[in-house]
Amino acid sequence: MQQKNVPLTTADTQLLQQLETLNPQAVNSLKNIYRKMICSGYLVKMELTPDQLLRYIFDDGQSIVVCPLLPPQQVQEEPSHSLIAEGLSYQPVVLEIISHPHKPDLLLAARYDNYPAQLQHQTILTANLSRLRKETGLVALVFAVELCALLITVYTGSFNTSIILMGWAPPLSIAGIGLIMMMKKYRSSLKKAIHQTIVSGIVTERFSDGRLSWYRIGELLFESGDGTLAVPGQPLQVVFTTDSRGSQGAVFHTTKDSSRF
């Protein structure tokens, strides 16, 4: 196992500030208290310790004990005694860890190199956004037709300055301005739209406390009330939506067709 110290990122700092079990005043001196490590190696197995922490055992005999960070990014001061953890064995893995002198090391992410996640981002078209897209397309079509007619006129030798100024310039200008305004309106509405992200991949780790379950796909960990969706090694697809305020909701879909991943 190899260990490398790296600086805390802005996202790490924000995450530490959100954790209820960490003293907000201590976060102000992060460089002196918290230390981030990247641990990589060939994982033999992951197991639970008697005090309900995770132990990652590597092929060189070294091991590291960490406390898992389970969404919604909460760490219990007293680990649940009903926690169940299982993961893939004999795999190259990279762990992102934040250590604290008075607390168990915190596992930010676990990446299994052989099983990356596949992400697809889509925009959910509401009725209003769909109508706006059609109207923008219609204006663009009118502008394109007028522009083509103008080019044909020039190409056929019927070019006349007065004809251009009186016949083609006004409608072409109106269509062009309208197209610009419609595109700006569409882009503005697009930013406020609901976006959908589809995450597909092989489950590499699963945790359960008897009430909720968490599934890791790639570096991402998803929460579900269903503990029977998949076990490590099986494919899983997660679809979640994000609105303009950044709030998320998750819907899980399972599939037995592993060839999709």
XYZ file of N, CA and C in Angstrom:
783
model
N 0.842 -1.193 0.000
C 0.000 0.000 0.000
C 0.875 1.241 0.000
N 0.526 2.201 -0.823
C 1.244 3.462 -0.899
C 0.386 4.581 -0.331
N 1.023 5.478 0.415
C 0.327 6.620 1.000
C 0.965 7.914 0.521
N 0.109 8.896 0.230
C 0.596 10.189 -0.210
C -0.254 11.278 0.415
N 0.398 12.266 1.031
C -0.311 13.401 1.607
C -0.607 14.432 0.522
N -1.836 14.941 0.504
C -2.238 15.957 -0.470
C -2.960 17.075 0.266
N -2.984 18.285 -0.292
C -3.674 19.408 0.370
C -5.180 19.199 0.394
N -5.812 19.772 1.396
C -7.265 19.781 1.452
C -7.809 20.686 0.352
N -8.849 20.238 -0.331
C -9.481 21.048 -1.360
C -10.583 21.900 -0.738
N -11.106 22.829 -1.522
C -12.225 23.651 -1.048
C -13.426 22.782 -0.717
N -13.670 21.768 -1.544
C -14.785 20.852 -1.289
C -14.582 20.098 0.022
N -13.331 19.714 0.321
C -13.043 19.031 1.590
C -13.358 19.939 2.769
N -12.950 21.204 2.665
C -13.202 22.164 3.737
C -14.695 22.363 3.957
N -15.443 22.506 2.868
C -16.888 22.678 2.992
C -17.543 21.454 3.598
N -17.044 20.295 3.224
C -17.590 19.054 3.772
C -17.347 18.966 5.269
N -16.151 19.307 5.701
C -15.837 19.268 7.126
C -16.698 20.238 7.912
N -17.004 21.355 7.313
C -17.856 22.336 7.987
C -19.288 21.845 8.124
N -19.704 20.958 7.225
C -21.067 20.438 7.261
C -21.241 19.304 8.258
N -20.163 18.629 8.597
C -20.270 17.476 9.483
C -20.607 17.917 10.897
N -21.661 17.380 11.441
C -22.142 17.799 12.750
C -21.195 17.407 13.874
N -20.406 16.389 13.685
C -19.547 15.907 14.758
C -18.208 16.636 14.825
N -17.947 17.541 13.879
C -16.691 18.273 13.877
C -16.911 19.683 14.409
N -16.019 20.129 15.241
C -16.118 21.439 15.850
C -15.916 22.528 14.798
N -16.919 23.407 14.564
C -16.767 24.451 13.550
C -15.560 25.341 13.790
N -15.209 25.588 15.065
C -14.056 26.432 15.349
C -12.753 25.754 14.926
N -12.737 24.419 15.007
C -11.515 23.703 14.632
C -11.297 23.727 13.129
N -12.389 23.894 12.376
C -12.273 23.894 10.930
C -11.473 25.093 10.442
N -11.456 26.158 11.219
C -10.720 27.359 10.824
C -9.215 27.130 10.783
N -8.752 26.105 11.458
C -7.319 25.797 11.439
C -7.095 24.406 10.844
N -7.690 24.185 9.690
C -7.674 22.863 9.066
C -6.268 22.339 8.812
N -5.382 23.218 8.382
C -4.044 22.767 8.012
C -3.286 22.195 9.203
N -3.644 22.647 10.403
C -2.946 22.181 11.600
C -3.620 20.960 12.229
N -4.874 20.705 11.868
C -5.628 19.645 12.536
C -5.906 18.469 11.612
N -6.352 18.771 10.406
C -6.755 17.724 9.481
C -5.676 17.481 8.432
N -5.567 16.237 8.025
C -4.581 15.849 7.023
C -5.247 14.897 6.038
N -5.064 15.178 4.742
C -5.677 14.333 3.725
C -4.634 13.406 3.136
N -5.015 12.150 2.973
C -4.120 11.134 2.414
C -4.800 10.412 1.254
N -3.980 10.007 0.311
C -4.419 9.127 -0.765
C -3.702 7.796 -0.575
N -4.464 6.763 -0.312
C -3.893 5.429 -0.108
C -4.282 4.543 -1.296
N -3.303 3.904 -1.885
C -3.581 3.061 -3.045
C -2.833 1.737 -2.921
N -3.403 0.705 -3.495
C -2.770 -0.606 -3.458
C -3.727 -1.678 -3.923
N -3.282 -2.913 -3.784
C -4.093 -4.055 -4.208
C -4.853 -4.572 -2.985
N -6.154 -4.357 -3.009
C -6.994 -4.714 -1.865
C -7.272 -6.206 -1.830
N -7.041 -6.815 -0.657
C -7.382 -8.220 -0.458
C -8.834 -8.339 -0.020
N -9.210 -7.537 0.975
C -10.602 -7.529 1.408
C -10.874 -6.313 2.276
N -12.155 -6.000 2.409
C -12.622 -4.957 3.318
C -13.532 -5.618 4.342
N -13.349 -5.274 5.626
C -14.129 -5.910 6.676
C -14.459 -4.904 7.762
N -15.415 -5.290 8.613
C -15.779 -4.460 9.756
C -14.915 -4.824 10.955
N -14.537 -3.805 11.720
C -13.817 -4.045 12.970
C -14.836 -4.233 14.088
N -14.430 -4.716 15.270
C -15.376 -4.880 16.380
C -16.088 -3.584 16.781
N -15.439 -2.422 16.557
C -16.090 -1.163 16.892
C -16.773 -0.525 15.688
N -17.092 -1.369 14.682
C -17.906 -0.965 13.547
C -17.245 0.065 12.632
N -15.939 0.013 12.527
C -15.214 0.798 11.538
C -14.830 -0.112 10.374
N -14.348 0.463 9.294
C -13.955 -0.322 8.128
C -12.454 -0.557 8.141
N -12.059 -1.793 7.885
C -10.642 -2.114 7.756
C -10.372 -2.605 6.330
N -9.499 -1.879 5.622
C -9.080 -2.283 4.286
C -7.726 -2.984 4.412
N -7.663 -4.234 4.001
C -6.453 -5.041 4.110
C -5.840 -5.209 2.720
N -4.552 -4.865 2.593
C -3.874 -4.899 1.302
C -2.960 -6.121 1.208
N -2.513 -6.408 -0.024
C -1.754 -7.634 -0.265
C -0.371 -7.624 0.358
N 0.138 -6.444 0.761
C 1.452 -6.395 1.397
C 1.367 -6.543 2.913
N 0.173 -6.853 3.405
C -0.019 -7.045 4.840
C -0.420 -5.788 5.577
N -0.314 -4.633 4.957
C -0.715 -3.396 5.610
C -2.237 -3.261 5.581
N -2.747 -2.507 6.529
C -4.188 -2.260 6.585
C -4.428 -0.847 7.091
N -5.609 -0.342 6.815
C -5.983 0.987 7.272
C -7.418 0.936 7.761
N -7.680 1.597 8.889
C -9.000 1.591 9.511
C -9.609 2.978 9.371
N -10.834 3.026 8.866
C -11.484 4.309 8.599
C -12.950 4.245 9.001
N -13.510 5.430 9.172
C -14.948 5.569 9.426
C -15.613 5.974 8.117
N -16.611 5.242 7.630
C -17.226 5.576 6.340
C -18.067 6.838 6.442
N -18.044 7.630 5.385
C -18.888 8.818 5.284
C -20.102 8.441 4.453
N -21.232 8.268 5.113
C -22.438 7.807 4.446
C -23.383 8.980 4.215
N -23.873 9.170 3.002
C -24.816 10.259 2.737
C -25.995 10.178 3.689
N -26.562 11.316 4.096
C -26.247 12.665 3.615
C -25.075 13.322 4.342
N -23.912 12.753 4.267
C -22.676 13.291 4.818
C -22.760 13.500 6.322
N -23.127 12.430 7.013
C -23.178 12.462 8.463
C -22.317 11.341 9.023
N -21.642 11.644 10.105
C -20.821 10.647 10.785
C -21.316 10.553 12.218
N -21.707 9.358 12.633
C -22.201 9.173 13.982
C -21.034 9.084 14.967
N -21.161 9.787 16.086
C -20.109 9.722 17.101
C -20.020 8.323 17.679
N -21.171 7.643 17.779
C -21.193 6.259 18.231
C -21.658 5.413 17.060
N -20.769 4.698 16.402
C -21.130 3.928 15.216
C -22.265 2.955 15.496
N -23.107 2.787 14.497
C -24.227 1.866 14.635
C -23.713 0.436 14.782
N -24.263 -0.283 15.784
C -23.826 -1.659 16.002
C -24.506 -2.620 15.038
N -25.426 -2.113 14.203
C -26.095 -2.977 13.238
C -25.529 -2.787 11.838
N -24.429 -2.069 11.720
C -23.871 -1.796 10.405
C -23.381 -3.074 9.736
N -23.746 -3.221 8.472
C -23.278 -4.326 7.643
C -22.487 -3.726 6.494
N -21.323 -4.287 6.217
C -20.483 -3.779 5.138
C -19.931 -4.943 4.335
N -19.967 -4.805 3.024
C -19.384 -5.804 2.141
C -18.868 -5.111 0.888
N -17.799 -5.660 0.312
C -17.205 -5.056 -0.864
C -16.449 -6.077 -1.693
N -15.977 -5.617 -2.834
C -15.217 -6.487 -3.717
C -13.853 -6.819 -3.111
N -13.328 -7.956 -3.454
C -12.018 -8.394 -2.973
C -11.050 -8.531 -4.148
N -9.758 -8.484 -3.813
C -8.694 -8.664 -4.790
C -8.850 -7.705 -5.985
N -8.836 -6.428 -5.635
C -8.996 -5.375 -6.620
C -8.045 -4.224 -6.319
N -7.510 -3.551 -7.345
C -6.766 -2.312 -7.096
C -7.730 -1.225 -6.661
N -7.370 -0.526 -5.608
C -8.283 0.465 -5.040
C -7.507 1.705 -4.626
N -8.183 2.831 -4.665
C -7.622 4.112 -4.211
C -8.578 4.692 -3.177
N -8.056 5.010 -1.996
C -8.860 5.553 -0.906
C -8.484 7.006 -0.652
N -9.495 7.861 -0.515
C -9.283 9.251 -0.105
C -9.691 9.366 1.355
N -8.752 9.797 2.190
C -8.958 9.756 3.640
C -8.563 11.086 4.260
N -9.338 11.530 5.229
C -8.977 12.679 6.050
C -8.751 12.177 7.473
N -7.584 12.464 7.996
C -7.250 12.004 9.346
C -7.343 13.152 10.338
N -7.692 12.798 11.565
C -7.840 13.745 12.665
C -7.181 13.125 13.889
N -6.427 13.903 14.653
C -5.683 13.305 15.771
C -6.550 12.710 16.869
N -7.805 13.155 16.992
C -8.648 12.688 18.094
C -9.870 11.915 17.621
N -9.945 11.610 16.321
C -11.085 10.881 15.791
C -10.599 9.812 14.816
N -11.441 8.820 14.517
C -11.046 7.844 13.485
C -10.883 8.547 12.140
N -9.995 8.017 11.314
C -9.835 8.566 9.976
C -11.150 8.462 9.218
N -11.432 9.484 8.416
C -12.700 9.573 7.694
C -12.489 9.199 6.227
N -13.256 8.231 5.749
C -13.170 7.802 4.356
C -14.053 8.690 3.492
N -13.419 9.494 2.624
C -14.169 10.364 1.720
C -14.658 9.598 0.495
N -13.786 8.772 -0.071
C -14.140 8.060 -1.304
C -13.275 6.821 -1.438
N -13.820 5.818 -2.111
C -13.081 4.600 -2.435
C -13.287 4.332 -3.915
N -12.207 4.303 -4.659
C -12.304 4.112 -6.109
C -11.677 2.784 -6.503
N -12.486 1.916 -7.070
C -12.008 0.633 -7.578
C -11.684 0.831 -9.061
N -10.404 0.786 -9.399
C -9.954 1.172 -10.742
C -10.579 0.350 -11.854
N -10.894 -0.913 -11.581
C -11.449 -1.774 -12.628
C -12.938 -1.545 -12.875
N -13.580 -0.738 -12.026
C -15.024 -0.554 -12.142
C -15.405 0.922 -12.030
N -15.058 1.720 -13.031
C -15.471 3.131 -13.018
C -16.963 3.260 -13.312
N -17.533 4.372 -12.888
C -18.943 4.640 -13.173
C -19.078 5.355 -14.511
N -20.199 5.138 -15.160
C -20.528 5.840 -16.391
C -21.631 6.845 -16.090
N -21.387 8.118 -16.414
C -22.335 9.183 -16.115
C -22.893 9.779 -17.400
N -24.203 9.996 -17.411
C -24.878 10.679 -18.504
C -25.722 11.798 -17.922
N -25.580 13.002 -18.477
C -26.336 14.154 -18.004
C -27.384 14.527 -19.042
N -28.622 14.684 -18.602
C -29.722 15.031 -19.493
C -30.543 16.155 -18.870
N -31.227 16.885 -19.725
C -32.142 17.923 -19.265
C -33.573 17.432 -19.445
N -34.345 17.495 -18.390
C -35.740 17.089 -18.456
C -36.545 18.237 -19.030
N -37.111 18.038 -20.214
C -37.855 19.100 -20.889
C -39.276 19.173 -20.351
N -39.584 20.261 -19.642
C -40.953 20.502 -19.204
C -41.765 20.975 -20.405
N -43.079 21.095 -20.226
C -43.938 21.538 -21.327
C -43.550 22.938 -21.791
N -43.241 23.815 -20.829
C -42.882 25.185 -21.173
C -41.549 25.226 -21.921
N -40.571 24.452 -21.434
C -39.255 24.437 -22.070
C -39.325 23.784 -23.442
N -40.151 22.757 -23.582
C -40.312 22.095 -24.867
C -40.941 23.042 -25.889
N -41.957 23.797 -25.452
C -42.598 24.760 -26.351
C -41.623 25.852 -26.762
N -40.817 26.318 -25.809
C -39.844 27.368 -26.097
C -38.794 26.868 -27.088
N -38.395 25.606 -26.968
C -37.423 25.050 -27.897
C -38.012 24.970 -29.306
N -39.290 24.604 -29.427
C -39.927 24.538 -30.735
C -40.041 25.923 -31.366
N -40.407 26.925 -30.548
C -40.527 28.278 -31.066
C -39.167 28.808 -31.531
N -38.120 28.497 -30.759
C -36.774 28.922 -31.155
C -36.371 28.260 -32.463
N -36.692 26.991 -32.615
C -36.384 26.282 -33.847
C -37.137 26.856 -35.040
N -38.393 27.283 -34.818
C -39.196 27.862 -35.892
C -38.600 29.190 -36.361
N -38.211 30.036 -35.406
C -37.594 31.313 -35.755
C -36.277 31.074 -36.493
N -35.506 30.091 -36.056
C -34.248 29.764 -36.724
C -34.495 29.291 -38.155
N -35.588 28.557 -38.357
C -35.920 28.081 -39.699
C -36.277 29.242 -40.615
N -37.076 30.175 -40.099
C -37.445 31.360 -40.890
C -36.206 32.153 -41.272
N -35.317 32.334 -40.302
C -34.083 33.075 -40.581
C -33.251 32.359 -41.634
N -33.155 31.034 -41.544
C -32.359 30.265 -42.498
C -32.952 30.345 -43.901
N -34.304 30.280 -44.008
C -34.964 30.354 -45.314
C -34.713 31.712 -45.963
N -34.843 32.777 -45.173
C -34.623 34.110 -45.720
C -33.171 34.303 -46.130
N -32.258 33.771 -45.351
C -30.848 33.900 -45.691
C -30.527 33.128 -46.965
N -31.086 31.938 -47.104
C -30.859 31.140 -48.311
C -31.434 31.837 -49.545
N -32.622 32.427 -49.392
C -33.226 33.138 -50.514
C -32.368 34.319 -50.940
N -31.792 35.003 -49.950
C -30.909 36.126 -50.270
C -29.663 35.654 -51.007
N -29.082 34.565 -50.563
C -27.885 34.036 -51.211
C -28.182 33.567 -52.634
N -29.373 32.979 -52.841
C -29.759 32.553 -54.186
C -29.917 33.756 -55.107
N -30.496 34.820 -54.558
C -30.669 36.045 -55.343
C -29.327 36.603 -55.796
N -28.367 36.611 -54.874
C -27.034 37.107 -55.209
C -26.356 36.190 -56.211
N -26.527 34.888 -56.042
C -25.850 33.904 -56.893
C -26.390 33.938 -58.326
N -27.681 34.173 -58.475
C -28.299 34.177 -59.811
C -28.090 35.485 -60.541
N -27.416 36.431 -59.934
C -27.111 37.684 -60.603
C -28.187 38.730 -60.488
N -29.188 38.491 -59.672
C -30.272 39.459 -59.497
C -29.966 40.449 -58.396
N -28.678 40.624 -58.107
C -28.259 41.478 -56.997
C -28.573 42.935 -57.309
N -29.284 43.583 -56.421
C -29.612 45.003 -56.552
C -29.650 45.607 -55.161
N -28.912 46.689 -54.979
C -28.815 47.285 -53.646
C -30.169 47.689 -53.094
N -31.011 48.284 -53.917
C -32.328 48.725 -53.431
C -33.191 47.531 -53.042
N -33.045 46.449 -53.833
C -33.818 45.245 -53.486
C -33.353 44.684 -52.149
N -32.019 44.691 -51.930
C -31.479 44.180 -50.673
C -31.979 45.013 -49.500
N -31.909 46.333 -49.649
C -32.283 47.225 -48.544
C -33.775 47.190 -48.261
N -34.595 47.192 -49.332
C -36.044 47.294 -49.138
C -36.717 45.919 -49.015
N -36.175 44.926 -49.753
C -36.871 43.645 -49.781
C -36.405 42.621 -48.770
N -35.085 42.538 -48.563
C -34.559 41.457 -47.746
C -34.044 41.909 -46.373
N -33.493 43.100 -46.305
C -32.873 43.538 -45.046
C -33.851 43.585 -43.875
N -35.041 44.199 -44.019
C -35.956 44.282 -42.857
C -36.386 42.922 -42.311
N -36.923 42.017 -43.164
C -37.340 40.721 -42.583
C -36.165 39.903 -42.064
N -35.010 40.008 -42.740
C -33.848 39.265 -42.286
C -33.368 39.779 -40.933
N -33.391 41.097 -40.761
C -32.974 41.702 -39.486
C -33.935 41.312 -38.363
N -35.244 41.365 -38.683
C -36.247 41.018 -37.668
C -36.092 39.558 -37.238
N -35.905 38.678 -38.223
C -35.741 37.257 -37.898
C -34.461 37.026 -37.110
N -33.387 37.735 -37.476
C -32.117 37.579 -36.762
C -32.204 38.039 -35.328
N -32.816 39.220 -35.120
C -32.984 39.737 -33.753
C -33.883 38.813 -32.945
N -34.955 38.342 -33.584
C -35.859 37.426 -32.885
C -35.165 36.140 -32.500
N -34.310 35.635 -33.399
C -33.586 34.409 -33.100
C -32.639 34.594 -31.921
N -31.941 35.724 -31.875
C -31.025 36.005 -30.761
C -31.786 36.080 -29.443
N -32.936 36.772 -29.448
C -33.738 36.915 -28.225
C -34.287 35.571 -27.770
N -34.744 34.749 -28.717
C -35.295 33.448 -28.361
C -34.215 32.527 -27.800
N -33.011 32.591 -28.373
C -31.919 31.757 -27.885
C -31.508 32.158 -26.475
N -31.478 33.459 -26.195
C -31.156 33.930 -24.845
C -32.211 33.458 -23.850
N -33.473 33.543 -24.248
C -34.560 33.119 -23.363
C -34.495 31.618 -23.120
N -34.162 30.866 -24.172
C -34.074 29.413 -24.040
C -32.922 29.016 -23.122
N -31.773 29.670 -23.286
C -30.628 29.371 -22.436
C -30.914 29.715 -20.978
N -31.616 30.833 -20.765
C -31.976 31.216 -19.395
C -32.913 30.191 -18.774
N -33.889 29.718 -19.545
C -34.817 28.708 -19.037
C -34.105 27.380 -18.816
N -33.100 27.105 -19.661
C -32.358 25.854 -19.540
C -31.604 25.793 -18.214
N -31.080 26.951 -17.771
C -30.362 26.994 -16.503
C -31.279 26.721 -15.322
N -32.560 27.052 -15.462
C -33.527 26.849 -14.383
C -34.221 25.499 -14.478
N -33.905 24.762 -15.513
C -34.591 23.489 -15.739
C -34.103 22.421 -14.771
N -34.850 21.344 -14.724
C -34.467 20.185 -13.916
C -33.559 19.304 -14.751
N -32.438 18.936 -14.188
C -31.465 18.121 -14.900
C -31.428 16.716 -14.307
N -31.174 15.771 -15.144
C -31.149 14.364 -14.742
C -29.774 13.771 -15.005
N -29.274 13.037 -14.015
C -27.994 12.357 -14.158
C -28.216 10.860 -13.999
N -27.695 10.107 -14.943
C -27.804 8.647 -14.906
C -26.419 8.073 -14.617
N -26.311 7.352 -13.519
C -25.054 6.725 -13.118
C -25.203 5.223 -13.274
N -24.342 4.621 -14.080
C -24.395 3.177 -14.316
C -23.042 2.559 -13.993
N -23.073 1.363 -13.462
C -21.818 0.684 -13.168
C -22.014 -0.524 -12.277
N -20.905 -1.076 -11.867
C -20.911 -2.238 -10.982
C -20.819 -1.756 -9.533
N -21.650 -2.315 -8.679
C -21.589 -1.986 -7.253
C -20.297 -2.553 -6.677
N -19.503 -1.693 -6.064
C -18.231 -2.141 -5.481
C -18.316 -2.309 -3.969
N -19.222 -1.573 -3.323
C -19.401 -1.686 -1.871
C -20.874 -1.475 -1.527
N -21.293 -2.132 -0.455
C -22.654 -1.949 0.040
C -22.623 -1.877 1.556
N -23.352 -0.907 2.105
C -23.458 -0.749 3.552
C -24.933 -0.721 3.937
N -25.233 -1.197 5.121
C -26.610 -1.188 5.605
C -26.602 -1.115 7.126
N -27.523 -0.318 7.669
C -27.638 -0.218 9.129
C -28.964 -0.778 9.625
N -29.661 -1.520 8.770
C -30.942 -2.093 9.157
C -32.118 -1.247 8.712
N -31.899 0.036 8.521
C -32.956 0.938 8.042
C -32.675 1.408 6.625
N -31.462 1.867 6.414
C -31.047 2.386 5.123
C -29.876 1.574 4.585
N -29.706 1.649 3.283
C -28.569 0.989 2.629
C -27.872 1.999 1.731
N -26.581 1.771 1.509
C -25.777 2.636 0.650
C -25.026 1.772 -0.350
N -25.021 2.211 -1.602
C -24.369 1.479 -2.685
C -23.308 2.375 -3.324
N -22.111 1.830 -3.477
C -21.056 2.604 -4.114
C -20.909 2.155 -5.578
N -20.992 3.146 -6.471
C -20.748 2.938 -7.899
C -19.679 3.935 -8.302
N -18.540 3.442 -8.778
C -17.422 4.346 -9.018
C -16.987 4.974 -7.708
N -16.875 6.291 -7.692
C -16.524 7.005 -6.459
C -17.757 7.471 -5.712
N -18.943 7.281 -6.294
C -20.174 7.827 -5.736
C -20.860 6.812 -4.841
N -21.468 7.326 -3.772
C -22.182 6.493 -2.808
C -23.617 6.997 -2.733
N -24.586 6.069 -2.936
C -25.985 6.453 -3.003
C -26.781 5.782 -1.888
N -27.721 6.527 -1.344
C -28.567 6.041 -0.254
C -29.871 5.493 -0.810
N -30.366 4.428 -0.187
C -31.648 3.844 -0.585
C -32.299 3.177 0.614
N -33.617 3.157 0.589
C -34.344 2.440 1.631
C -34.490 0.966 1.324
N -34.015 0.546 0.160
C -34.102 -0.851 -0.265
C -32.717 -1.488 -0.172
N -32.586 -2.476 0.687
C -31.303 -3.130 0.868
C -31.086 -4.325 -0.024
N -32.001 -4.558 -0.975
C -31.902 -5.745 -1.834
C -31.650 -5.389 -3.293
N -31.256 -4.159 -3.568
C -31.078 -3.740 -4.956
C -29.947 -4.487 -5.644
N -28.822 -4.622 -4.974
C -27.665 -5.279 -5.580
C -26.653 -5.589 -4.499
N -25.768 -6.499 -4.802
C -24.626 -6.816 -3.944
C -23.368 -6.484 -4.730
N -22.239 -6.330 -4.072
C -21.001 -6.034 -4.799
C -20.745 -7.023 -5.933
N -20.436 -6.470 -7.099
C -20.221 -7.281 -8.279
C -21.390 -7.274 -9.241
N -22.560 -6.782 -8.794
C -23.735 -6.726 -9.658
C -23.918 -5.319 -10.230
N -24.522 -5.211 -11.429
C -24.740 -3.888 -12.023
C -25.909 -3.162 -11.379
N -25.820 -1.848 -11.363
C -26.883 -1.018 -10.812
C -26.884 0.307 -11.556
N -28.067 0.803 -11.809
C -28.215 2.104 -12.444
C -28.977 3.028 -11.512
N -28.452 4.222 -11.297
C -29.060 5.208 -10.420
C -29.407 6.435 -11.245
N -30.641 6.882 -11.112
C -31.081 8.089 -11.809
C -31.492 9.100 -10.749
N -30.835 10.261 -10.753
C -31.240 11.292 -9.812
C -31.381 12.618 -10.528
N -32.250 13.458 -9.989
C -32.539 14.746 -10.599
C -31.999 15.869 -9.734
N -31.665 16.969 -10.380
C -31.175 18.155 -9.692
C -31.931 19.361 -10.214
N -32.538 20.132 -9.311
C -33.245 21.323 -9.760
C -32.319 22.524 -9.711
N -32.868 23.711 -9.992
C -32.046 24.918 -10.073
C -31.443 25.294 -8.726
N -32.023 24.805 -7.635
C -31.488 25.098 -6.302
C -30.445 24.082 -5.855
N -30.237 23.051 -6.659
C -29.222 22.067 -6.341
C -29.716 20.906 -5.512
N -31.007 20.911 -5.120
C -31.526 19.802 -4.327
C -31.698 18.583 -5.214
N -31.480 17.413 -4.624
C -31.479 16.180 -5.396
C -32.477 15.185 -4.864
N -32.943 14.341 -5.762
C -33.760 13.202 -5.386
C -33.268 12.013 -6.178
N -33.309 10.829 -5.612
C -32.736 9.662 -6.298
C -33.794 8.603 -6.539
N -33.753 8.007 -7.702
C -34.604 6.874 -8.035
C -33.694 5.756 -8.523
N -33.852 4.567 -7.984
C -32.950 3.471 -8.315
C -33.588 2.526 -9.316
N -32.760 2.072 -10.253
C -33.183 1.071 -11.221
C -32.132 -0.034 -11.243
N -32.570 -1.241 -11.249
C -31.627 -2.356 -11.332
C -31.739 -3.003 -12.705
N -30.673 -3.628 -13.099
C -30.678 -4.360 -14.359
C -29.780 -5.579 -14.223
N -30.138 -6.648 -14.875
C -29.331 -7.867 -14.836
C -28.402 -7.960 -16.054
N -28.540 -6.997 -16.950
C -27.723 -7.012 -18.161
C -26.415 -6.310 -17.908
N -25.406 -7.042 -17.420
C -24.132 -6.447 -17.083
C -23.362 -5.983 -18.305
N -23.771 -6.427 -19.511
C -23.057 -6.013 -20.712
C -23.238 -4.536 -20.990
N -24.254 -3.921 -20.393
C -24.510 -2.501 -20.593
C -23.393 -1.670 -19.986
N -22.674 -2.236 -19.053
C -21.637 -1.481 -18.356
C -20.260 -1.936 -18.804
